[in-house]
CSV table of C-alpha atoms and ligand atoms in Angstrom, one decimal:
chain,number,residue,atom,x,y,z
H,1,UNK,CA,-45.1,-30.2,25.8
H,2,UNK,CA,-41.9,-28.3,26.5
H,3,UNK,CA,-39.3,-28.3,23.5
H,4,UNK,CA,-36.6,-28.0,24.7
H,5,UNK,CA,-33.5,-26.1,22.5
H,6,UNK,CA,-29.7,-26.8,22.2
H,7,UNK,CA,-30.6,-30.0,23.9
H,8,UNK,CA,-27.5,-32.5,24.7
H,9,UNK,CA,-27.8,-35.4,23.5
H,10,UNK,CA,-23.8,-36.6,24.9
H,11,UNK,CA,-25.8,-39.1,27.2
H,12,UNK,CA,-29.3,-40.3,24.4
H,13,UNK,CA,-26.3,-41.9,22.0
H,14,UNK,CA,-24.7,-44.9,22.8
H,15,UNK,CA,-20.9,-44.0,21.1
H,16,UNK,CA,-21.3,-40.7,23.5
H,17,UNK,CA,-20.6,-38.0,21.5
H,18,UNK,CA,-20.6,-34.7,22.4
H,19,UNK,CA,-23.1,-33.4,19.7
H,20,UNK,CA,-26.8,-32.1,20.3
H,21,UNK,CA,-30.2,-31.2,19.0
H,22,UNK,CA,-31.2,-27.5,18.0
H,23,UNK,CA,-34.6,-28.4,19.2
H,24,UNK,CA,-35.3,-31.8,21.7
H,25,UNK,CA,-39.2,-33.1,22.4
H,26,UNK,CA,-39.3,-36.0,24.9
H,27,UNK,CA,-42.4,-37.5,23.6
H,28,UNK,CA,-44.7,-39.2,26.3
H,29,UNK,CA,-48.2,-40.2,24.8
H,30,UNK,CA,-50.2,-39.9,21.1
H,31,UNK,CA,-51.7,-37.1,22.8
H,32,UNK,CA,-48.4,-34.9,22.7
H,33,UNK,CA,-47.5,-35.8,19.8
H,34,UNK,CA,-50.4,-34.8,18.0
H,35,UNK,CA,-50.5,-31.8,20.1
H,36,UNK,CA,-46.5,-31.5,18.4
H,37,UNK,CA,-47.5,-31.9,14.9
H,38,UNK,CA,-48.9,-28.7,15.5
H,39,UNK,CA,-46.5,-25.9,15.9
H,40,UNK,CA,-44.4,-23.9,13.6
H,41,UNK,CA,-41.4,-25.5,15.0
H,42,UNK,CA,-42.1,-29.3,14.2
H,43,UNK,CA,-43.1,-27.6,11.0
H,44,UNK,CA,-40.7,-26.0,9.8
H,45,UNK,CA,-37.7,-28.0,11.3
H,46,UNK,CA,-36.5,-31.9,10.1
H,47,UNK,CA,-37.7,-34.9,12.6
H,48,UNK,CA,-35.0,-37.9,13.5
H,49,UNK,CA,-37.0,-40.3,15.6
H,50,UNK,CA,-34.9,-41.5,18.9
H,51,UNK,CA,-36.0,-44.5,20.9
H,52,UNK,CA,-32.2,-44.9,23.0
H,53,UNK,CA,-29.3,-43.7,20.6
H,54,UNK,CA,-27.8,-47.5,20.9
H,55,UNK,CA,-27.6,-48.1,16.8
H,56,UNK,CA,-28.1,-44.7,15.7
H,57,UNK,CA,-23.2,-42.8,14.8
H,58,UNK,CA,-24.4,-38.9,15.2
H,59,UNK,CA,-21.6,-37.1,12.2
H,60,UNK,CA,-22.8,-34.0,14.1
H,61,UNK,CA,-24.4,-32.0,16.2
H,62,UNK,CA,-28.5,-32.3,14.3
H,63,UNK,CA,-30.3,-29.2,12.9
H,64,UNK,CA,-34.0,-30.0,13.2
H,65,UNK,CA,-35.5,-31.6,15.4
H,66,UNK,CA,-35.1,-34.9,17.9
H,67,UNK,CA,-38.6,-36.5,19.0
H,68,UNK,CA,-37.5,-38.7,21.9
H,69,UNK,CA,-39.7,-42.0,22.1
H,70,UNK,CA,-40.7,-42.3,25.7
H,71,UNK,CA,-44.6,-43.7,25.9
H,72,UNK,CA,-43.7,-46.1,28.3
H,73,UNK,CA,-46.7,-49.4,29.3
H,74,UNK,CA,-47.5,-53.0,28.7
H,75,UNK,CA,-50.0,-54.3,28.4
H,76,UNK,CA,-51.9,-58.0,27.2
H,77,UNK,CA,-54.3,-57.8,24.3
H,78,UNK,CA,-56.2,-60.8,24.0
H,79,UNK,CA,-55.5,-65.0,24.9
H,80,UNK,CA,-56.2,-67.9,24.1
H,81,UNK,CA,-55.3,-71.0,26.0
H,82,UNK,CA,-51.5,-71.7,24.8
H,83,UNK,CA,-50.7,-68.1,23.4
H,84,UNK,CA,-51.3,-63.9,24.4
H,85,UNK,CA,-50.9,-60.6,22.4
H,86,UNK,CA,-49.1,-57.8,24.5
H,87,UNK,CA,-48.6,-55.4,23.0
H,88,UNK,CA,-45.3,-52.5,24.7
H,89,UNK,CA,-44.8,-49.4,24.1
H,90,UNK,CA,-42.7,-47.2,21.9
H,91,UNK,CA,-40.6,-46.3,24.5
H,92,UNK,CA,-40.7,-48.9,27.4
H,93,UNK,CA,-36.4,-50.1,27.6
H,94,UNK,CA,-36.6,-53.7,25.8
H,95,UNK,CA,-34.7,-55.6,27.7
H,96,UNK,CA,-37.0,-54.5,30.6
H,97,UNK,CA,-40.3,-55.7,28.5
H,98,UNK,CA,-38.1,-59.5,27.8
H,99,UNK,CA,-37.8,-59.2,31.4
H,100,UNK,CA,-42.0,-59.3,31.6
H,101,UNK,CA,-42.8,-62.1,29.4
H,102,UNK,CA,-39.4,-63.7,31.2
H,103,UNK,CA,-42.2,-63.2,34.6
H,104,UNK,CA,-45.4,-64.0,33.7
H,105,UNK,CA,-43.8,-67.4,31.2
H,106,UNK,CA,-45.1,-66.3,28.1
H,107,UNK,CA,-42.0,-68.0,25.0
H,108,UNK,CA,-40.3,-65.9,22.1
H,109,UNK,CA,-37.9,-63.7,23.3
H,110,UNK,CA,-34.9,-64.3,26.1
H,111,UNK,CA,-32.9,-65.7,23.2
H,112,UNK,CA,-33.3,-61.6,22.4
H,113,UNK,CA,-32.7,-60.2,26.1
H,114,UNK,CA,-29.9,-58.0,26.8
H,115,UNK,CA,-30.4,-55.6,23.8
H,116,UNK,CA,-29.8,-52.3,24.2
H,117,UNK,CA,-32.2,-49.6,23.9
H,118,UNK,CA,-36.5,-49.1,23.3
H,119,UNK,CA,-39.5,-51.6,22.0
H,120,UNK,CA,-40.5,-49.2,19.0
H,121,UNK,CA,-36.4,-49.2,17.6
H,122,UNK,CA,-36.7,-53.1,17.1
H,123,UNK,CA,-38.6,-53.2,14.8
H,124,UNK,CA,-36.5,-51.0,12.4
H,125,UNK,CA,-34.1,-53.0,12.4
H,126,UNK,CA,-36.1,-56.5,13.1
H,127,UNK,CA,-33.0,-57.2,15.6
H,128,UNK,CA,-31.7,-59.8,16.5
H,129,UNK,CA,-29.6,-62.2,18.5
H,130,UNK,CA,-28.5,-66.6,19.2
H,131,UNK,CA,-30.9,-67.2,16.3
H,132,UNK,CA,-34.2,-65.5,16.6
H,133,UNK,CA,-35.7,-62.2,15.4
H,134,UNK,CA,-38.6,-60.0,16.1
H,135,UNK,CA,-40.7,-61.0,13.2
H,136,UNK,CA,-40.5,-63.9,14.5
H,137,UNK,CA,-42.5,-63.2,17.2
H,138,UNK,CA,-44.0,-60.6,16.1
H,139,UNK,CA,-47.6,-59.6,16.1
H,140,UNK,CA,-48.6,-55.5,14.3
H,141,UNK,CA,-47.1,-52.2,15.2
H,142,UNK,CA,-49.4,-48.6,15.3
H,143,UNK,CA,-47.0,-46.4,13.8
H,144,UNK,CA,-47.5,-42.0,13.6
H,145,UNK,CA,-47.7,-40.7,10.1
H,146,UNK,CA,-44.9,-38.0,10.8
H,147,UNK,CA,-46.2,-35.0,9.3
H,148,UNK,CA,-50.2,-36.2,9.6
H,149,UNK,CA,-50.3,-38.0,12.6
H,150,UNK,CA,-53.0,-40.4,11.2
H,151,UNK,CA,-52.5,-43.3,12.8
H,152,UNK,CA,-51.2,-46.5,10.7
H,153,UNK,CA,-51.1,-50.3,10.9
H,154,UNK,CA,-48.5,-52.1,10.2
H,155,UNK,CA,-48.7,-56.3,10.4
H,156,UNK,CA,-46.1,-58.5,10.2
H,157,UNK,CA,-46.0,-58.7,5.1
H,158,UNK,CA,-46.2,-55.1,5.2
H,159,UNK,CA,-42.9,-54.7,7.5
H,160,UNK,CA,-41.3,-56.6,5.0
H,161,UNK,CA,-38.7,-57.6,7.8
H,162,UNK,CA,-35.4,-59.3,6.6
H,163,UNK,CA,-31.3,-60.3,8.6
H,164,UNK,CA,-30.8,-56.3,10.1
H,165,UNK,CA,-33.9,-55.4,7.9
H,166,UNK,CA,-38.1,-53.5,6.8
H,167,UNK,CA,-39.8,-51.1,5.3
H,168,UNK,CA,-38.6,-48.1,8.6
H,169,UNK,CA,-35.7,-48.0,7.0
H,170,UNK,CA,-35.8,-48.1,4.0
H,171,UNK,CA,-38.6,-47.0,1.8
H,172,UNK,CA,-40.6,-45.4,5.2
H,173,UNK,CA,-37.3,-43.8,7.1
H,174,UNK,CA,-38.4,-40.8,9.0
H,175,UNK,CA,-41.3,-41.7,7.5
H,176,UNK,CA,-43.6,-43.1,10.6
H,177,UNK,CA,-43.7,-42.7,14.6
H,178,UNK,CA,-43.8,-46.1,15.4
H,179,UNK,CA,-45.6,-46.4,19.1
H,180,UNK,CA,-46.2,-49.2,20.2
H,181,UNK,CA,-45.8,-53.2,19.0
H,182,UNK,CA,-47.2,-56.5,19.6
H,183,UNK,CA,-45.4,-60.0,19.8
H,184,UNK,CA,-47.1,-62.8,19.8
H,185,UNK,CA,-45.8,-64.9,21.9
H,186,UNK,CA,-46.4,-68.9,23.8
H,187,UNK,CA,-48.4,-69.6,27.5
H,188,UNK,CA,-45.5,-72.1,28.3
H,189,UNK,CA,-47.9,-72.0,31.6
H,190,UNK,CA,-50.5,-74.1,29.5
H,191,UNK,CA,-50.2,-77.5,29.3
H,192,UNK,CA,-51.2,-77.2,25.8
H,193,UNK,CA,-48.3,-75.2,25.4
H,194,UNK,CA,-46.1,-76.5,22.1
H,195,UNK,CA,-42.6,-74.1,22.6
H,196,UNK,CA,-39.4,-75.3,21.1
H,197,UNK,CA,-36.6,-73.5,22.7
H,198,UNK,CA,-34.3,-72.3,20.6
H,199,UNK,CA,-30.5,-74.1,22.2
H,200,UNK,CA,-28.4,-74.2,19.5
H,201,UNK,CA,-27.1,-71.0,18.4
H,202,UNK,CA,-23.6,-70.5,19.6
H,203,UNK,CA,-22.9,-70.9,23.2
H,204,UNK,CA,-26.1,-71.5,24.9
H,205,UNK,CA,-25.9,-74.9,25.7
H,206,UNK,CA,-22.7,-75.0,27.2
H,207,UNK,CA,-23.6,-71.1,28.2
H,208,UNK,CA,-26.4,-73.2,30.4
H,209,UNK,CA,-24.3,-76.6,31.2
H,210,UNK,CA,-21.3,-74.2,33.1
H,211,UNK,CA,-24.4,-72.2,34.7
H,212,UNK,CA,-25.7,-75.9,36.0
H,213,UNK,CA,-29.2,-75.3,34.6
H,214,UNK,CA,-30.3,-79.3,33.8
H,215,UNK,CA,-34.2,-76.9,34.5
H,216,UNK,CA,-34.4,-75.7,30.9
H,217,UNK,CA,-35.9,-72.7,31.6
H,218,UNK,CA,-36.8,-68.9,30.4
H,219,UNK,CA,-35.2,-67.6,32.4
H,220,UNK,CA,-32.2,-69.8,32.2
H,221,UNK,CA,-31.8,-68.4,29.0
H,222,UNK,CA,-32.3,-65.5,29.1
H,223,UNK,CA,-29.6,-65.7,32.2
H,224,UNK,CA,-27.5,-67.8,29.6
H,225,UNK,CA,-27.7,-65.5,26.6
H,226,UNK,CA,-27.1,-62.2,29.1
H,227,UNK,CA,-23.6,-63.7,30.3
H,228,UNK,CA,-22.8,-64.5,26.6
H,229,UNK,CA,-23.3,-61.6,25.8
H,230,UNK,CA,-21.5,-59.6,28.5
H,231,UNK,CA,-18.0,-61.9,27.8
H,232,UNK,CA,-18.8,-60.4,24.0
H,233,UNK,CA,-19.3,-56.9,24.2
H,234,UNK,CA,-18.7,-54.2,25.7
H,235,UNK,CA,-20.8,-52.1,28.0
H,236,UNK,CA,-21.4,-48.8,26.6
H,237,UNK,CA,-21.6,-47.5,30.1
H,238,UNK,CA,-18.2,-48.3,30.1
H,239,UNK,CA,-16.8,-47.8,26.6
H,240,UNK,CA,-19.2,-45.4,23.7
H,241,UNK,CA,-20.5,-48.1,20.8
H,242,UNK,CA,-23.6,-49.7,18.7
H,243,UNK,CA,-23.0,-53.4,18.9
H,244,UNK,CA,-22.1,-54.3,15.2
H,245,UNK,CA,-20.5,-51.5,13.2
H,246,UNK,CA,-21.6,-53.9,9.9
H,247,UNK,CA,-23.6,-55.9,8.6
H,248,UNK,CA,-23.0,-59.9,8.3
H,249,UNK,CA,-22.7,-59.9,4.4
H,250,UNK,CA,-23.7,-63.4,2.3
H,251,UNK,CA,-21.9,-63.8,-0.5
H,252,UNK,CA,-23.4,-65.9,-3.8
H,253,UNK,CA,-21.7,-70.2,-4.0
H,254,UNK,CA,-19.2,-69.0,-6.7
H,255,UNK,CA,-16.9,-66.7,-4.5
H,256,UNK,CA,-18.0,-68.9,-1.3
H,257,UNK,CA,-16.5,-71.1,-2.9
H,258,UNK,CA,-13.0,-69.2,-3.8
H,259,UNK,CA,-12.5,-68.1,-0.4
H,260,UNK,CA,-13.0,-70.7,1.3
H,261,UNK,CA,-10.5,-72.2,-1.0
H,262,UNK,CA,-7.9,-69.6,0.2
H,263,UNK,CA,-8.8,-69.3,4.6
H,264,UNK,CA,-10.5,-72.9,4.8
H,265,UNK,CA,-11.1,-71.7,8.0
H,266,UNK,CA,-12.9,-68.5,7.5
H,267,UNK,CA,-16.7,-68.8,9.3
H,268,UNK,CA,-19.5,-69.7,7.4
H,269,UNK,CA,-23.5,-70.2,7.0
H,270,UNK,CA,-24.9,-70.8,4.8
H,271,UNK,CA,-28.8,-69.2,3.9
H,272,UNK,CA,-31.6,-70.6,3.0
H,273,UNK,CA,-31.6,-68.9,-0.6
H,274,UNK,CA,-28.1,-70.5,-1.3
H,275,UNK,CA,-25.8,-68.2,-0.8
H,276,UNK,CA,-23.7,-68.0,2.3
H,277,UNK,CA,-22.6,-65.4,5.4
H,278,UNK,CA,-19.8,-64.3,6.2
H,279,UNK,CA,-18.2,-63.3,9.6
H,280,UNK,CA,-17.9,-59.4,9.3
H,281,UNK,CA,-16.0,-59.6,11.9
H,282,UNK,CA,-13.0,-62.8,10.9
H,283,UNK,CA,-13.2,-60.3,7.9
H,284,UNK,CA,-12.1,-57.8,9.5
H,285,UNK,CA,-9.8,-59.5,12.4
H,286,UNK,CA,-8.6,-61.1,8.9
H,287,UNK,CA,-7.5,-57.2,7.9
H,288,UNK,CA,-5.7,-56.4,10.3
H,289,UNK,CA,-7.6,-53.9,12.7
H,290,UNK,CA,-9.0,-56.1,15.6
H,291,UNK,CA,-7.5,-54.1,18.3
H,292,UNK,CA,-5.9,-51.7,16.5
H,293,UNK,CA,-6.2,-47.9,18.2
H,294,UNK,CA,-7.0,-44.7,15.2
H,295,UNK,CA,-6.7,-41.8,17.4
H,296,UNK,CA,-9.5,-41.6,19.2
H,297,UNK,CA,-11.8,-44.9,18.2
H,298,UNK,CA,-10.9,-48.3,16.9
H,299,UNK,CA,-11.9,-51.7,16.8
H,300,UNK,CA,-12.6,-53.5,20.0
H,301,UNK,CA,-10.0,-55.9,21.1
H,302,UNK,CA,-12.1,-58.7,21.7
H,303,UNK,CA,-14.8,-58.0,18.5
H,304,UNK,CA,-13.1,-56.4,15.7
H,305,UNK,CA,-17.1,-56.0,14.2
H,306,UNK,CA,-17.6,-53.4,17.3
H,307,UNK,CA,-16.3,-50.3,16.5
H,308,UNK,CA,-15.6,-47.9,19.3
H,309,UNK,CA,-15.0,-44.6,21.4
H,310,UNK,CA,-12.2,-44.3,23.6
H,311,UNK,CA,-13.7,-40.9,25.6
H,312,UNK,CA,-13.7,-38.1,23.5
H,313,UNK,CA,-14.1,-39.4,18.9
H,314,UNK,CA,-16.2,-37.2,17.2
H,315,UNK,CA,-19.0,-39.4,14.6
H,316,UNK,CA,-17.0,-38.3,11.9
H,317,UNK,CA,-13.3,-39.4,12.9
H,318,UNK,CA,-15.4,-43.2,13.5
H,319,UNK,CA,-17.3,-43.1,10.0
H,320,UNK,CA,-13.9,-41.6,8.7
H,321,UNK,CA,-13.0,-45.2,10.1
H,322,UNK,CA,-15.8,-47.2,9.9
H,323,UNK,CA,-14.8,-46.0,5.8
H,324,UNK,CA,-10.9,-47.2,6.1
H,325,UNK,CA,-11.9,-50.9,7.4
H,326,UNK,CA,-14.8,-51.0,4.0
H,327,UNK,CA,-12.5,-50.3,2.1
H,328,UNK,CA,-10.1,-52.5,3.5
H,329,UNK,CA,-11.5,-55.3,3.4
H,330,UNK,CA,-13.0,-54.5,-0.3
H,331,UNK,CA,-9.5,-54.5,-2.0
H,332,UNK,CA,-8.4,-58.3,0.4
H,333,UNK,CA,-12.3,-59.8,-0.1
H,334,UNK,CA,-13.9,-57.4,-2.4
H,335,UNK,CA,-16.3,-58.1,-0.5
H,336,UNK,CA,-18.3,-55.0,0.2
H,337,UNK,CA,-19.8,-54.7,3.7
H,338,UNK,CA,-22.7,-52.4,4.3
H,339,UNK,CA,-23.3,-50.5,7.8
H,340,UNK,CA,-25.8,-51.9,10.6
H,341,UNK,CA,-25.7,-48.5,12.6
H,342,UNK,CA,-28.1,-45.8,11.2
H,343,UNK,CA,-25.9,-42.7,10.0
H,344,UNK,CA,-27.2,-39.3,11.3
D,401,FAD,P1,-32.1,-45.7,18.7
D,401,FAD,O1,-30.4,-45.9,17.8
D,401,FAD,O2,-32.6,-44.3,19.3
D,401,FAD,O3,-32.2,-45.6,17.2
D,401,FAD,C1,-32.6,-46.9,16.0
D,401,FAD,C2,-32.9,-46.6,14.2
D,401,FAD,O4,-34.1,-46.5,15.0
D,401,FAD,C3,-33.0,-44.5,14.2
D,401,FAD,O5,-32.9,-44.9,12.6
D,401,FAD,C4,-34.2,-43.8,14.4
D,401,FAD,O6,-34.0,-43.1,14.7
D,401,FAD,C5,-35.4,-45.1,14.5
D,401,FAD,N1,-36.4,-45.3,15.6
D,401,FAD,C6,-35.7,-45.4,17.0
D,401,FAD,N2,-37.2,-45.4,17.8
D,401,FAD,C7,-37.3,-45.2,16.8
D,401,FAD,C8,-39.2,-45.1,16.6
D,401,FAD,N3,-40.4,-44.9,18.1
D,401,FAD,N4,-40.5,-45.0,15.7
D,401,FAD,C9,-40.0,-45.0,14.1
D,401,FAD,N5,-37.9,-44.6,14.5
D,401,FAD,C10,-37.7,-45.1,15.3
D,401,FAD,N6,-29.4,-55.1,17.5
D,401,FAD,C11,-29.0,-56.4,17.5
D,401,FAD,O7,-30.2,-56.1,15.8
D,401,FAD,N7,-28.6,-57.5,17.9
D,401,FAD,C12,-28.2,-58.0,19.4
D,401,FAD,O8,-27.4,-58.2,19.5
D,401,FAD,C13,-27.3,-56.2,19.6
D,401,FAD,N8,-27.0,-55.4,20.2
D,401,FAD,C14,-26.2,-54.3,20.3
D,401,FAD,C15,-24.4,-54.5,21.9
D,401,FAD,C16,-24.9,-53.4,21.6
D,401,FAD,C17,-23.4,-53.6,22.8
D,401,FAD,C18,-25.3,-52.4,22.1
D,401,FAD,C19,-24.5,-50.8,22.1
D,401,FAD,C20,-25.6,-52.1,20.5
D,401,FAD,C21,-27.1,-53.1,19.9
D,401,FAD,N9,-27.6,-53.8,18.4
D,401,FAD,C22,-28.2,-55.1,18.4
D,401,FAD,C23,-27.7,-52.3,18.7
D,401,FAD,C24,-29.1,-51.7,18.7
D,401,FAD,O9,-29.1,-52.5,19.8
D,401,FAD,C25,-30.3,-52.4,18.5
D,401,FAD,O10,-30.2,-51.6,17.2
D,401,FAD,C26,-31.5,-51.7,19.0
D,401,FAD,O11,-32.6,-51.8,18.3
D,401,FAD,C27,-31.8,-49.6,18.8
D,401,FAD,O12,-32.7,-49.1,19.7
D,401,FAD,P2,-32.4,-47.6,19.9
D,401,FAD,O13,-34.3,-48.1,21.1
D,401,FAD,O14,-31.5,-47.4,20.8
D,401,FAD,O15,-32.6,-47.4,19.0
D,402,EPU,N1,-15.3,-63.5,14.9
D,402,EPU,C1,-13.6,-63.3,14.7
D,402,EPU,N2,-13.2,-62.1,14.9
D,402,EPU,C2,-14.0,-61.4,15.5
D,402,EPU,C3,-15.3,-61.1,15.5
D,402,EPU,C4,-15.8,-62.7,15.2
D,402,EPU,O1,-13.4,-63.9,13.7
D,402,EPU,O2,-13.5,-60.0,16.1
D,402,EPU,C5,-16.0,-64.1,13.7
D,402,EPU,C6,-16.0,-65.3,15.3
D,402,EPU,O3,-15.0,-66.0,16.0
D,402,EPU,C7,-17.4,-65.9,14.6
D,402,EPU,C8,-18.6,-65.0,14.2
D,402,EPU,O4,-16.8,-64.5,13.4
D,402,EPU,O5,-16.7,-67.0,14.6
D,402,EPU,C9,-19.3,-64.6,14.5
D,402,EPU,O6,-18.8,-63.8,15.7
D,402,EPU,P1,-19.8,-63.9,16.9
D,402,EPU,O7,-20.4,-65.3,16.8
D,402,EPU,O8,-19.8,-62.2,17.9
D,402,EPU,O9,-21.3,-63.0,16.1
D,402,EPU,P2,-21.6,-61.5,15.0
D,402,EPU,O10,-21.8,-61.8,14.4
D,402,EPU,O11,-20.3,-61.0,15.0
D,402,EPU,C10,-23.8,-61.8,15.0
D,402,EPU,C11,-24.4,-60.3,15.0
D,402,EPU,C12,-24.8,-59.6,17.2
D,402,EPU,C13,-25.4,-60.9,17.4
D,402,EPU,C14,-24.8,-62.2,18.0
D,402,EPU,C15,-25.3,-63.6,18.1
D,402,EPU,C16,-24.6,-58.8,13.9
D,402,EPU,C17,-23.7,-57.5,12.5
D,402,EPU,N3,-24.4,-58.8,14.7
D,402,EPU,O12,-22.4,-61.0,15.5
D,402,EPU,O13,-26.0,-59.0,17.1
D,402,EPU,O14,-25.4,-60.4,18.8
D,402,EPU,O15,-24.5,-62.6,16.1
D,402,EPU,O16,-26.1,-63.7,17.9
D,402,EPU,O17,-25.1,-60.0,12.5
D,402,EPU,C18,-25.9,-55.8,16.5
D,402,EPU,O18,-27.1,-56.2,15.9
D,402,EPU,O19,-25.1,-55.3,16.5
D,402,EPU,C19,-24.6,-57.2,17.5
D,402,EPU,C20,-24.2,-56.8,18.0
């Protein structure tokens, strides 16, 4: 396989930042990866795994080797009358995989429609939207040890999934090259399948009725979620961004009581562990950042949680804005917000 030198990454990160990599290898199979790790360039350089670049902020060009995961393919591993285990290779585009499952009438990930990026990155932060996270349908994943190439299988418990969290974002960050992810989905074609569509979250129900989608199908839910997302989030092709820049913070009950007494309209969501989640977008808006343009960057006019590149931003400009926003949220509310985006 070829290792490219001084590779521009401008089109490989959704912030659209003009950055590059000293070395770059596009990995199309497990065997290619095993060959790559024998090379001197690989052994001597630091490594960065890249999927679709939709959750990454480059503050600089990468002085090492970027491994772009392009291992494609989807297959059915096993099935019963009502359930199916589907394996998607890591280089598959996530939304195309969702549409493939919908086409087969396999239920479970339709609420995760239209999330950018590739399958391999989905477990990294346990992607979530509209009341579903991949942990809800996750079966197992295969990964290669980044140094030895040894194949390791991770099951649900091994991944330690949480809200926008997993072992791959913490303890095992940059230690494993995920090559495939398997999901346990429900076969809606089976008359014995038990499945409850999740339409309670946000505007799904209203959007379905606006669309006159009276028959609840996987496609209808997927279309509704896609429609809502398109109306709320800027398209990275038009305006560079990486979705929510920060995670939504959770606070303990006492802190929540203090905040709600001062801000009675503050949106809030009670969590199973007794804490209360507060939308970071609301906190950031209250600090006056929403729609504010700072040099070549800013907080988006209709979703304050999304930081954008107006064309010529550097990663550092975006990062400095993020730090300013974080500071002002802490000063006003006493809440630490932490980035969701992976900063390199
Ligand atoms: P990348 O950005 O390429 O990588 C992300 C991280 O994963 C990096 O640390 C990288 O090193 C690591 N990684 C990537 N591939 C592998 C692999 N094969 N093995 C090991 N590590 C790997 N996220 C949500 O959860 N919910 C949303 O609703 C959502 N909406 C978004 C909307 C927009 C407009 C945008 C731009 C982003 C949104 N995101 C959302 C964030 C992003 O789409 C997801 O985090 C996605 O899973 C990132 O995939 P990627 O392939 O682009 O990963
Ligand atoms: N809000 C404001 N001002 C803003 C933005 C939001 O007041 O500028 C308020 C809204 O009015 C609403 C609440 O905050 O009451 C929540 O907003 P929204 O429904 O837009 O969702 P979010 O919490 O900002 C989260 C995820 C998204 C995911 C959506 C839908 C995080 C960090 N973000 O956004 O994921 O798509 O819910 O489930 O959890 C991502 O991770 O990149 C991402 C886009």
